[in-house]
mmCIF file of C-alpha atoms in Angstrom:
data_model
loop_
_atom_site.group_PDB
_atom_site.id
_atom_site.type_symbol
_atom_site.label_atom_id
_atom_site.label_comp_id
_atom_site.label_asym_id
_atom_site.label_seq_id
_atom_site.Cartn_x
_atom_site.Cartn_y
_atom_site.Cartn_z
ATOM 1 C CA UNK A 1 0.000 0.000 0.000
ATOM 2 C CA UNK A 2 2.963 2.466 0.930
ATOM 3 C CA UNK A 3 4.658 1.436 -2.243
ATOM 4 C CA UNK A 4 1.467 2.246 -4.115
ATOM 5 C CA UNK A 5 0.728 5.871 -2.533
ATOM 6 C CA UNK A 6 4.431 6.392 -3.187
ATOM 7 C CA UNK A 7 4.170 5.629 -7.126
ATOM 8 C CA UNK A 8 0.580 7.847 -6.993
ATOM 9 C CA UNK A 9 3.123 11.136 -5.145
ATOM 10 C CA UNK A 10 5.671 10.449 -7.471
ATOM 11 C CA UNK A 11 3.698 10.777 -10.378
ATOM 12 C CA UNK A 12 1.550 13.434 -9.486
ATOM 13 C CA UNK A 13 4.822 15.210 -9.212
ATOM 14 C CA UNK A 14 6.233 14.150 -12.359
ATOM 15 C CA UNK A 15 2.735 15.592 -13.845
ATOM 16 C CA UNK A 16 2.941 18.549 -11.553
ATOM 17 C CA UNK A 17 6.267 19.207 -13.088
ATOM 18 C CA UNK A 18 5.485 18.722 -16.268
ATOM 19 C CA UNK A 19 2.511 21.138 -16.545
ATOM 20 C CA UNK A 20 4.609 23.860 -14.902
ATOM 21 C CA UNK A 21 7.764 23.242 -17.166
ATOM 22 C CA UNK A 22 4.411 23.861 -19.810
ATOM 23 C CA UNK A 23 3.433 26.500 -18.492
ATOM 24 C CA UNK A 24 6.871 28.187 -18.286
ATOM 25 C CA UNK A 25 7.253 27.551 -21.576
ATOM 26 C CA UNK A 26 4.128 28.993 -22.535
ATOM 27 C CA UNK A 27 5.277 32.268 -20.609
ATOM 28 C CA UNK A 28 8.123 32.871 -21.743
ATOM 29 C CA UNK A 29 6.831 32.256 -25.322
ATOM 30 C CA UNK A 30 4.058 35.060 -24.386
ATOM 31 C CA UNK A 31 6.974 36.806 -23.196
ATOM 32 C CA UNK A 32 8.990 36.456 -26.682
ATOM 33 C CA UNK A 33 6.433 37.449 -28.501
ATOM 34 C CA UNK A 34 5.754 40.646 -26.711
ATOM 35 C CA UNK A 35 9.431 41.424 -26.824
ATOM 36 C CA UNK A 36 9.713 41.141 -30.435
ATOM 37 C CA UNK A 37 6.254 42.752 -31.009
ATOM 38 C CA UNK A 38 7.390 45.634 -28.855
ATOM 39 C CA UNK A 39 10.395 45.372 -30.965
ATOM 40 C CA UNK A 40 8.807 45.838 -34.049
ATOM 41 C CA UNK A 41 6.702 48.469 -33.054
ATOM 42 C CA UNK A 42 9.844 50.577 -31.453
ATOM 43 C CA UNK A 43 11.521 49.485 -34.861
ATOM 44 C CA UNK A 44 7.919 51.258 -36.962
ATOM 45 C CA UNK A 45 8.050 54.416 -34.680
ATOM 46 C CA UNK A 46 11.896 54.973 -35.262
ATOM 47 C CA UNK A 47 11.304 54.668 -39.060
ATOM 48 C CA UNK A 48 8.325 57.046 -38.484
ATOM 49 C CA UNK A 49 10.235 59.353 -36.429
ATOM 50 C CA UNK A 50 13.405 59.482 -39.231
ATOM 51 C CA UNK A 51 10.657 59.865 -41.810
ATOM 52 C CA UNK A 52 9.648 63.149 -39.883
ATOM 53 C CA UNK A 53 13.079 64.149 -39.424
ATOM 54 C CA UNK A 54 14.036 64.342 -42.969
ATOM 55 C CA UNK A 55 10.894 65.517 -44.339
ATOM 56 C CA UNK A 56 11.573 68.361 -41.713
ATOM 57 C CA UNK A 57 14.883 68.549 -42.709
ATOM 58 C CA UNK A 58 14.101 68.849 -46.561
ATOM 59 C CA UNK A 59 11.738 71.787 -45.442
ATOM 60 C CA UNK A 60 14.522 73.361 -43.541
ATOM 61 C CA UNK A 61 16.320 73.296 -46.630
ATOM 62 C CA UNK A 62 14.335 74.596 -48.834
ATOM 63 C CA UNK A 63 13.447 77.481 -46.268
ATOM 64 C CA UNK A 64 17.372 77.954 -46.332
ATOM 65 C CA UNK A 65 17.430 78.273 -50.110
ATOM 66 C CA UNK A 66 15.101 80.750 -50.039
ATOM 67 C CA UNK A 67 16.687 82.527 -47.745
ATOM 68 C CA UNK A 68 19.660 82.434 -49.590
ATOM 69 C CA UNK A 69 17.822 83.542 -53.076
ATOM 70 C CA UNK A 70 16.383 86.683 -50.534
ATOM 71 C CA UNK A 71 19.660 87.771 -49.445
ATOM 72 C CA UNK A 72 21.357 87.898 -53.059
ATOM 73 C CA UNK A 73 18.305 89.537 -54.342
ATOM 74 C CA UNK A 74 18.489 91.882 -51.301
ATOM 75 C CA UNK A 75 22.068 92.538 -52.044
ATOM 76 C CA UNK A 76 21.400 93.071 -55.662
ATOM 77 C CA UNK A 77 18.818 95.606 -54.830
ATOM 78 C CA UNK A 78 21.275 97.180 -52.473
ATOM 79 C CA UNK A 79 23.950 97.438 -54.877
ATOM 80 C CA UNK A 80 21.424 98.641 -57.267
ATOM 81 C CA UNK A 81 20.101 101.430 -55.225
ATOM 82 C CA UNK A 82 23.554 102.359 -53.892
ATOM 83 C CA UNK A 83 25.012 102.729 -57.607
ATOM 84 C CA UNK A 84 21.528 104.790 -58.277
ATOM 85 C CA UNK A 85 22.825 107.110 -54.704
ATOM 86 C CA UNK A 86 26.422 107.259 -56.337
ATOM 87 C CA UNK A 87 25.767 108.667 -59.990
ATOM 88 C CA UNK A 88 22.398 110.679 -58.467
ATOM 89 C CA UNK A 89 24.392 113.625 -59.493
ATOM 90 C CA UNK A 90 26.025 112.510 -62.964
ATOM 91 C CA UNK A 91 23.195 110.484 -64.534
ATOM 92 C CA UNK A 92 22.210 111.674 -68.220
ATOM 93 C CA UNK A 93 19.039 113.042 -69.314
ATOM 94 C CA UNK A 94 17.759 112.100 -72.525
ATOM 95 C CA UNK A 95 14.604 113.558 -74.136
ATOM 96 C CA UNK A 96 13.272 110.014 -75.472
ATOM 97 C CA UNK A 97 15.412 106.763 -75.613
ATOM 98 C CA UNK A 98 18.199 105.788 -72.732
ATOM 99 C CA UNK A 99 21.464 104.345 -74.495
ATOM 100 C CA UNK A 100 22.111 102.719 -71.341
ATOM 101 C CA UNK A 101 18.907 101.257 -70.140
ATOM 102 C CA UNK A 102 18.763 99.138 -68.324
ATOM 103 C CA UNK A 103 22.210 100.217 -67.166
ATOM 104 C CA UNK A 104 22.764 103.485 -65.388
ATOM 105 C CA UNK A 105 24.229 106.381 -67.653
ATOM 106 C CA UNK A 106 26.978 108.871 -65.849
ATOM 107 C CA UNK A 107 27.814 111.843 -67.819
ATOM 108 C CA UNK A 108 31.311 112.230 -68.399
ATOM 109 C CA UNK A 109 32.065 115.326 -70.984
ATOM 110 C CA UNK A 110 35.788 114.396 -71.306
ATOM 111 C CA UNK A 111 34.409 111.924 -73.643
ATOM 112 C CA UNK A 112 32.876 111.818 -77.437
ATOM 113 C CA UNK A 113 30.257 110.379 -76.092
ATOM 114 C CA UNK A 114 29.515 112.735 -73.257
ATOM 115 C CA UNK A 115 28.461 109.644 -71.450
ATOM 116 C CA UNK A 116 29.450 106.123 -69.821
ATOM 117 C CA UNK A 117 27.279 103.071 -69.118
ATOM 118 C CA UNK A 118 27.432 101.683 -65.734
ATOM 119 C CA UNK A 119 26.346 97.654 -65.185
ATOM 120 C CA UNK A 120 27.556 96.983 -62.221
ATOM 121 C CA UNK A 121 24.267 96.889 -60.831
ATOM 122 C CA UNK A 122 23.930 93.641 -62.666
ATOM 123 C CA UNK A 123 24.878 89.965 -60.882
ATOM 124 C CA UNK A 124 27.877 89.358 -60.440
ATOM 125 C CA UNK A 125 29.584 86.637 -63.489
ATOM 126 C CA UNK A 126 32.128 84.787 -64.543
ATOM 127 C CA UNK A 127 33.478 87.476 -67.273
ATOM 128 C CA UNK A 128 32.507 89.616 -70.117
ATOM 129 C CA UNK A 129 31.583 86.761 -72.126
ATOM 130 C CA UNK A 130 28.999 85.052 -69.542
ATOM 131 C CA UNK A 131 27.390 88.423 -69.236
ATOM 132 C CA UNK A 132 27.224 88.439 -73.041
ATOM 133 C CA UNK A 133 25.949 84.931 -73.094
ATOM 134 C CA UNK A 134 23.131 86.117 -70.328
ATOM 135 C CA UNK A 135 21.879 88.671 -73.089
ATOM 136 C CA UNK A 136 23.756 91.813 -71.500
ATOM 137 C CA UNK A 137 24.252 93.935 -74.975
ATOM 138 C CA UNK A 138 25.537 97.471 -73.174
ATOM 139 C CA UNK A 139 28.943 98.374 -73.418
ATOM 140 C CA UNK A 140 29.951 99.691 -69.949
ATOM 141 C CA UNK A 141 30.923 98.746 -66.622
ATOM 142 C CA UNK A 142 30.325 95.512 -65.619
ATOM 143 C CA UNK A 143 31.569 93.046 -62.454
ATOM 144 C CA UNK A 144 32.838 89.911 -62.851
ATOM 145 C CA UNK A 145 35.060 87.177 -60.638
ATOM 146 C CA UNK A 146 37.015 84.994 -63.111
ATOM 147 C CA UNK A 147 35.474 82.120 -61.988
ATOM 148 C CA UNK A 148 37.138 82.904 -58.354
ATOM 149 C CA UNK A 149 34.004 84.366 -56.192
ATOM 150 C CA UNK A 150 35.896 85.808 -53.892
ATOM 151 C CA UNK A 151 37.283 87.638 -56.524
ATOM 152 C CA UNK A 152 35.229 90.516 -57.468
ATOM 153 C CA UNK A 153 36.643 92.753 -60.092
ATOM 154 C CA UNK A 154 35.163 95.879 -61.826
ATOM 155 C CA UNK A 155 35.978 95.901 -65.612
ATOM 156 C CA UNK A 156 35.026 97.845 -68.943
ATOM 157 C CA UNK A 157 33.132 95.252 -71.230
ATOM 158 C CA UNK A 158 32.798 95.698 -75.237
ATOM 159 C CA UNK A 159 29.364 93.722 -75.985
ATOM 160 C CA UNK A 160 29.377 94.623 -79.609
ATOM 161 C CA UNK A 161 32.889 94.649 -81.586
ATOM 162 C CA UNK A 162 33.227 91.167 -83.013
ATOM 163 C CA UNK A 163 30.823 89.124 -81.615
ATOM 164 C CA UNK A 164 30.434 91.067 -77.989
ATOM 165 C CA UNK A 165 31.929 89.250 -74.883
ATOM 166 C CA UNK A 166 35.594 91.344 -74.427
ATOM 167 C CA UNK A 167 37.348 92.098 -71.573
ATOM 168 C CA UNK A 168 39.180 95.559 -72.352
ATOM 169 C CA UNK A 169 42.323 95.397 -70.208
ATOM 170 C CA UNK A 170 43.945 98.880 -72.568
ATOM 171 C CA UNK A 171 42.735 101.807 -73.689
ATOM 172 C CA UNK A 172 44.424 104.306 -75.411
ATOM 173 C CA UNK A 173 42.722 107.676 -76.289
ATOM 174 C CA UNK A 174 44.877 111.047 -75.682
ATOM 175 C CA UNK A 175 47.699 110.545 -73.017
ATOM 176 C CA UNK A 176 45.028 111.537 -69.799
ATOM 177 C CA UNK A 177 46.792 108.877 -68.246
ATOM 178 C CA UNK A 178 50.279 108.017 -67.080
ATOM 179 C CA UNK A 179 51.637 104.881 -67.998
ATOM 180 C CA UNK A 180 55.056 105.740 -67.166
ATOM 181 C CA UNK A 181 54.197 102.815 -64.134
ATOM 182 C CA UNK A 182 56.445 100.659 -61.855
ATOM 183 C CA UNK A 183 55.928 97.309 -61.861
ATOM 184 C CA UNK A 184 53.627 97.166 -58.585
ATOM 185 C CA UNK A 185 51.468 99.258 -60.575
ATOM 186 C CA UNK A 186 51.196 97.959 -63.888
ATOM 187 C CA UNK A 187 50.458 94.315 -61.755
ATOM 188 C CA UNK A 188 47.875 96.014 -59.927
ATOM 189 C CA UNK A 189 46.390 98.079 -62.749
ATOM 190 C CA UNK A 190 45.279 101.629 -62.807
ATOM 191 C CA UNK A 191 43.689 104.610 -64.907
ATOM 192 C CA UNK A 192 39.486 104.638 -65.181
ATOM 193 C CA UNK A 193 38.170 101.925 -66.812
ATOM 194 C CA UNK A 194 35.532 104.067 -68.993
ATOM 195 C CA UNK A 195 38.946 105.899 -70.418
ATOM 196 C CA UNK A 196 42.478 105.494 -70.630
ATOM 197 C CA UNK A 197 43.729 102.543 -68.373
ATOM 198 C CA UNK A 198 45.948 98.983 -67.983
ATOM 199 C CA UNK A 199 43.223 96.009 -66.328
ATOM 200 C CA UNK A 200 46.404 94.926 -64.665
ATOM 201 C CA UNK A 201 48.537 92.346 -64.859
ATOM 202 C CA UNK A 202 47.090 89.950 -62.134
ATOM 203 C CA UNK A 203 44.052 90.341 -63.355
ATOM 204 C CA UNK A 204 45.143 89.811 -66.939
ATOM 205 C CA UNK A 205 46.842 86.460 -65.494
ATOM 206 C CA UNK A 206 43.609 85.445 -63.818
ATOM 207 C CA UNK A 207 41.369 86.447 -66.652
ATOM 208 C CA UNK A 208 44.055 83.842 -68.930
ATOM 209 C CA UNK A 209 44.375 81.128 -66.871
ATOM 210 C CA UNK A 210 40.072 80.677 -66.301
ATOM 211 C CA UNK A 211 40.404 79.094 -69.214
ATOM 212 C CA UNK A 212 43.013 76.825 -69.346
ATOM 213 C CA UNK A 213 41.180 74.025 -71.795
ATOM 214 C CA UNK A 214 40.561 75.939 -74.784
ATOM 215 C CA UNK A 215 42.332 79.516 -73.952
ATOM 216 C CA UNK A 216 41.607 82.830 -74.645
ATOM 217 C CA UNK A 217 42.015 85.409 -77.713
ATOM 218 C CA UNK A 218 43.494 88.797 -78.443
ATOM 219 C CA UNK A 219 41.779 91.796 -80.073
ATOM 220 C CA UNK A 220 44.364 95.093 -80.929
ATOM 221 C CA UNK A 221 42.052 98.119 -81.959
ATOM 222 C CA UNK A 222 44.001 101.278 -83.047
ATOM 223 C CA UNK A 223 43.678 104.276 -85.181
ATOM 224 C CA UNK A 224 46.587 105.355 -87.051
ATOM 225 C CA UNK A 225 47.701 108.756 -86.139
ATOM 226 C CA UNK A 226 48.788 109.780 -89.600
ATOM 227 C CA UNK A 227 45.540 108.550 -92.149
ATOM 228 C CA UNK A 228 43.045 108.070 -89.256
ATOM 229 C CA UNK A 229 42.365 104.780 -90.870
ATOM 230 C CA UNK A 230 41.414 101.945 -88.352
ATOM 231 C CA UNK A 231 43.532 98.804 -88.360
ATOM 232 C CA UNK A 232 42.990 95.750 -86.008
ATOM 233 C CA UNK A 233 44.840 92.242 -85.139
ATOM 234 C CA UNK A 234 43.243 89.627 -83.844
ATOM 235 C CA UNK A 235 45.170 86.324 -82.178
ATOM 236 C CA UNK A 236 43.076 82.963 -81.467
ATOM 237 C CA UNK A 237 45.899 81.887 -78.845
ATOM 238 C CA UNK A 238 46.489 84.188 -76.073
ATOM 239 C CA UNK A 239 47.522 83.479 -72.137
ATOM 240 C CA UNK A 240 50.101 85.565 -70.005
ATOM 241 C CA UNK A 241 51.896 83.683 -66.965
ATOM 242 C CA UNK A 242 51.985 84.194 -63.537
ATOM 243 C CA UNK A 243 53.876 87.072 -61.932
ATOM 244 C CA UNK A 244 56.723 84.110 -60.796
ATOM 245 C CA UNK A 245 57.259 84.041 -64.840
ATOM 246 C CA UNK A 246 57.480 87.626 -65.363
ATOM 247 C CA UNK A 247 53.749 87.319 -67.176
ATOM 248 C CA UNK A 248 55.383 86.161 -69.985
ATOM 249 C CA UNK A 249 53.427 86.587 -72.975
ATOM 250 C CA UNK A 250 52.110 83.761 -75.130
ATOM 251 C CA UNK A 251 50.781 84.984 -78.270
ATOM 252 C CA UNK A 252 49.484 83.331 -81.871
ATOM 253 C CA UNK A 253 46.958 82.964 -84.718
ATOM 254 C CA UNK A 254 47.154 86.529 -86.365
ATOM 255 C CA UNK A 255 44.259 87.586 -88.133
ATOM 256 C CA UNK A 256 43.290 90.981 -89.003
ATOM 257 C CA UNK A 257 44.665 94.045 -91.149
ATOM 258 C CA UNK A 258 47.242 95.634 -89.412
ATOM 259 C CA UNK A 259 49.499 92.704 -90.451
ATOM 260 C CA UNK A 260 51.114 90.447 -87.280
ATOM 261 C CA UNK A 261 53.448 92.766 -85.218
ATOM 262 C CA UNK A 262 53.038 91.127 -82.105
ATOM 263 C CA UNK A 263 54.073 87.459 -82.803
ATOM 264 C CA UNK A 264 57.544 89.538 -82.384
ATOM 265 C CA UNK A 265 57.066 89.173 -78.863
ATOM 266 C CA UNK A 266 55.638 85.722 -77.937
ATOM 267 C CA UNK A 267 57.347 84.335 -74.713
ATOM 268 C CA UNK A 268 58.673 87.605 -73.452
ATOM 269 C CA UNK A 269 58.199 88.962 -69.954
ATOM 270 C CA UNK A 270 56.775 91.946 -68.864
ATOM 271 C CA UNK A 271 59.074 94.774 -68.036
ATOM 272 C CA UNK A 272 58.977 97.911 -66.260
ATOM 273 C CA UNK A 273 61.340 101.060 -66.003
ATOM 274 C CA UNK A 274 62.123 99.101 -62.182
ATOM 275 C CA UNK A 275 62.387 95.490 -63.501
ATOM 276 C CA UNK A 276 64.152 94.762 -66.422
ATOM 277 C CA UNK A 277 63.112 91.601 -68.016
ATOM 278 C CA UNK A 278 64.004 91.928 -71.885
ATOM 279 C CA UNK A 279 67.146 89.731 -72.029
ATOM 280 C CA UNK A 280 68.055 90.753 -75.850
ATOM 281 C CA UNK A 281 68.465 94.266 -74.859
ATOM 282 C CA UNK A 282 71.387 95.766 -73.943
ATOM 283 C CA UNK A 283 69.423 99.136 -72.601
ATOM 284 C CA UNK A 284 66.579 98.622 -70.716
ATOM 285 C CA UNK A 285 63.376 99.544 -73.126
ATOM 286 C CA UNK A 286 60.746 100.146 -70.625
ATOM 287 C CA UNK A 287 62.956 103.181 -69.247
ATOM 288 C CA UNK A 288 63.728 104.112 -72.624
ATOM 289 C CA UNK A 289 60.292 103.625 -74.052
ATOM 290 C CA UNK A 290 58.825 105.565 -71.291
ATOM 291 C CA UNK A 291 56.294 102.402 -70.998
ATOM 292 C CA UNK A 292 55.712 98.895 -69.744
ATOM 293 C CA UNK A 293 55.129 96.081 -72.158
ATOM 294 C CA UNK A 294 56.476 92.806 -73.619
ATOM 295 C CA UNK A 295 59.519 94.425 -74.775
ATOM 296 C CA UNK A 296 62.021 92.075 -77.147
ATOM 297 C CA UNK A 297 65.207 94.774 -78.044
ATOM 298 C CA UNK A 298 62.901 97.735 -77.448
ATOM 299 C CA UNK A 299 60.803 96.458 -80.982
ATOM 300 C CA UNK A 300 58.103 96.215 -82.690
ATOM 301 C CA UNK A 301 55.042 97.057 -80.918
ATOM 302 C CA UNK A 302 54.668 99.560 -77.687
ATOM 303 C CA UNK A 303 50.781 100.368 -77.201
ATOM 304 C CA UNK A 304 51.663 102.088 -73.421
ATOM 305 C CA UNK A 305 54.510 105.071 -74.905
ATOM 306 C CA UNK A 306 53.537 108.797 -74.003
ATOM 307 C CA UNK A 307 51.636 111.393 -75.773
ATOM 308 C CA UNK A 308 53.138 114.280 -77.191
ATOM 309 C CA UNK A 309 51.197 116.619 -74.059
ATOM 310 C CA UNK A 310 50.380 119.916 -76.409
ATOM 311 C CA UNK A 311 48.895 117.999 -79.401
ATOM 312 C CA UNK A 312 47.720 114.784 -77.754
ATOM 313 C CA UNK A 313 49.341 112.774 -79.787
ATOM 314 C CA UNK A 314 50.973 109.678 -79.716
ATOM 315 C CA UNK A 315 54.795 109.498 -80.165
ATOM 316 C CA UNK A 316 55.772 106.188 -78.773
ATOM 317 C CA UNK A 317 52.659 104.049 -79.053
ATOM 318 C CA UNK A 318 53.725 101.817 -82.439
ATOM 319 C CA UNK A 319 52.491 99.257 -84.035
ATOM 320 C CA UNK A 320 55.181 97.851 -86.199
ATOM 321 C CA UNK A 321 54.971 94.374 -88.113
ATOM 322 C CA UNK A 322 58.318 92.726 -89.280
ATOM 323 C CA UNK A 323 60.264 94.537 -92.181
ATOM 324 C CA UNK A 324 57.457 97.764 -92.151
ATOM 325 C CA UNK A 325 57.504 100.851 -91.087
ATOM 326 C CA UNK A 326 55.773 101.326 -87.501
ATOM 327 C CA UNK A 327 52.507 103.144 -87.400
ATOM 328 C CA UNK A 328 52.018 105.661 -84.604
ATOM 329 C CA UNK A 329 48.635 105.547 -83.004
ATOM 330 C CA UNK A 330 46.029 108.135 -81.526
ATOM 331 C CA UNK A 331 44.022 105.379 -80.169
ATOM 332 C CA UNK A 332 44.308 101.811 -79.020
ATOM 333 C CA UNK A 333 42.171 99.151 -77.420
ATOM 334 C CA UNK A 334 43.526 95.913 -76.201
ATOM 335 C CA UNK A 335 40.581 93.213 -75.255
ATOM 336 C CA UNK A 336 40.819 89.736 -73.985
ATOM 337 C CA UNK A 337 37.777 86.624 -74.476
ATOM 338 C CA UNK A 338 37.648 83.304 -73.417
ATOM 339 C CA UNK A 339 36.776 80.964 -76.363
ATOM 340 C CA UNK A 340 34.103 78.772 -74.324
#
């Protein structure tokens, strides 16, 4: 009997046991299941939660962007109004049509003309060329950066000789301005850009070297002082070096009809009266030409030589191609554009 109650215990336990092991089992299933159901739904409310993010993020964005359009059309209209409070006092009055519109025109009666255009109330671009690709058709004033933005530079712009797009980095007209320069100045540049003045050599450099692919070309505009006939030359390779090379000059593909003068001087340096960099000179032609330029034994061409001061006249400013007489000039224009 004792041996049977014990068997009955022992397997009562061994049921006991069983059901609980069960029923363990089945609770920590339950448990697994809310673990990876909580899982999943932490798992859906991140995903929800990044969703939010980046659609707030894309908003944030675009609110910057706007922001950013704002403040360059704010500046624009500051600039605008600013050059507006500048030439208040020297803008032209015409009885119908404005030559300038939609530039600003400044009176200046030292000129044919009487008048200037001013752009520079217009964005900011590349060069002459991207403001003539943007439909800009006014000769004038105009800003650009040389593909360097932090590089603002104000320059004179020919939109209409040739095709429109030049950089003018010369003009010639009556000897208003000296060019008897040292070298800091004829790298820095100086003289008015609406009249007489050098764009610089740095800036010349600059304006080059933006276009390293396909290069720039060359324009020489002049008006012979004898005939008053005008003459011009045109190169379709043109680059000058960095002031570590002396800008050298690197000059070809005359075209024109004032005949090639200045393939004469391809690969010289710059010199000044204070740095003498022609090496086939025994004199140093800058301070005997009164002038800075690519000199090469003090020939052929010298667009920066003095005017006589009493008749206006050039004496010094030549344009001389191999084996012809040189050509004094009353007027010159040298003006740079990048070929894409």
């Amino acid at each position: 009997m004792a041996k049977k109650n014990l068997y009955i215990l022992l397997t009562t336990m061994s049921m006991f046991r069983s059901v609980t092991i069960m029923k363990l089992l089945l609770v920590i299933s339950m448990l697994a299941t809310l673990l990876v159901t909580s899982r999943a739904d932490d798992i859906t409310q991140l995903k929800a939660q990044v969703k939010t993010l980046t659609t707030q993020l894309a908003q944030t964005n675009q609110k910057l962007s706007l922001a950013n359009q704002k403040i360059v059309q704010t500046s624009q209209e500051v600039r605008y109004l600013k050059m507006k409070d500048d030439t208040q006092n020297g803008v032209c009055h015409f009885k119908s049509h404005n030559p300038c519109d939609p530039c600003f025109c400044v009176e200046d009666y030292s000129m044919a003309e009487k008048y200037y255009c001013d752009c520079r109330a217009m964005p900011v671009r590349r060069d002459c060329k991207e403001h003539h690709v943007q439909g800009e058709r006014i000769n004038g004033l105009y800003l650009i950066n040389k593909n360097v933005n932090s590089l603002v530079t104000q320059v004179f712009c020919d939109q209409t000789t040739d095709g429109g797009g030049w950089t003018l980095v010369q003009r010639r007209v009556d000897g208003s301005e000296n060019f008897v320069r040292n070298w800091t100045e004829y790298r820095e540049g100086f003289g008015r850009l609406h009249r007489e003045h050098w764009f610089g050599n740095e800036n010349l450099y600059r304006l080059t070297a933006q276009s390293f692919m396909k290069g720039s070309e060359v324009r020489f505009d002049m008006i012979v002082l004898s005939t008053g006939a005008f003459q011009w030359a045109k190169y379709s390779n043109f680059e000058v070096g960095s002031e570590a090379a002396g800008y050298d000059l690197h000059i070809s593909g005359y075209s024109g009809n004032a005949l090639d003068g200045m393939n004469y001087h391809d690969a010289m340096k710059f010199s000044t009266y204070d740095r003498d960099n022609d090496q086939h000179a025994s004199a140093n032609c800058a301070l005997d030409r009164n002038a800075g330029w690519w000199f090469k034994s003090c020939l052929h061409v010298n667009f920066n030589g003095p005017y006589d001061e009493l008749r206006k006249e050039s004496i010094t400013n030549i344009w001389k191609p191999f084996s012809w007489f040189g050509r004094q000039l009353k007027f010159s224009e040298i003006k740079v554009r990048r070929k894409i």
